[in-house]
Amino acid sequence: RRQLLIHGARAVLRWVERKDDPTSRWAMALKGRRHTNVAAVALANKIARIAYAVLTTGQPYDPAMGAWVKP
């Protein structure tokens, strides 16, 4: 359900300052630009797209491909 993805994304957003992976850097930058609720929904969308790609392709998740931060 969408609500559970957003709930999980909110939990992730509380910890992004302590992480240094590409997705955390993307989420921290987004959190700085947008309202926290908007950032949570955007992160939930990213998580859903990653999960869909993993399930449909059968390939393992590659964190290096998980986030592209625009300079």
XYZ file of C-alpha atoms in Angstrom, residues 21-23 60-68:
12
model
C 25.196 6.561 0.030
C 23.853 8.088 -3.215
C 20.184 7.661 -2.301
C 19.735 -7.410 -7.681
C 19.530 -3.793 -6.562
C 22.595 -1.749 -7.487
C 22.901 1.228 -5.094
C 25.162 3.050 -7.555
C 22.246 3.223 -9.999
C 19.672 4.144 -7.337
C 20.149 7.899 -7.354
C 21.349 10.404 -9.872
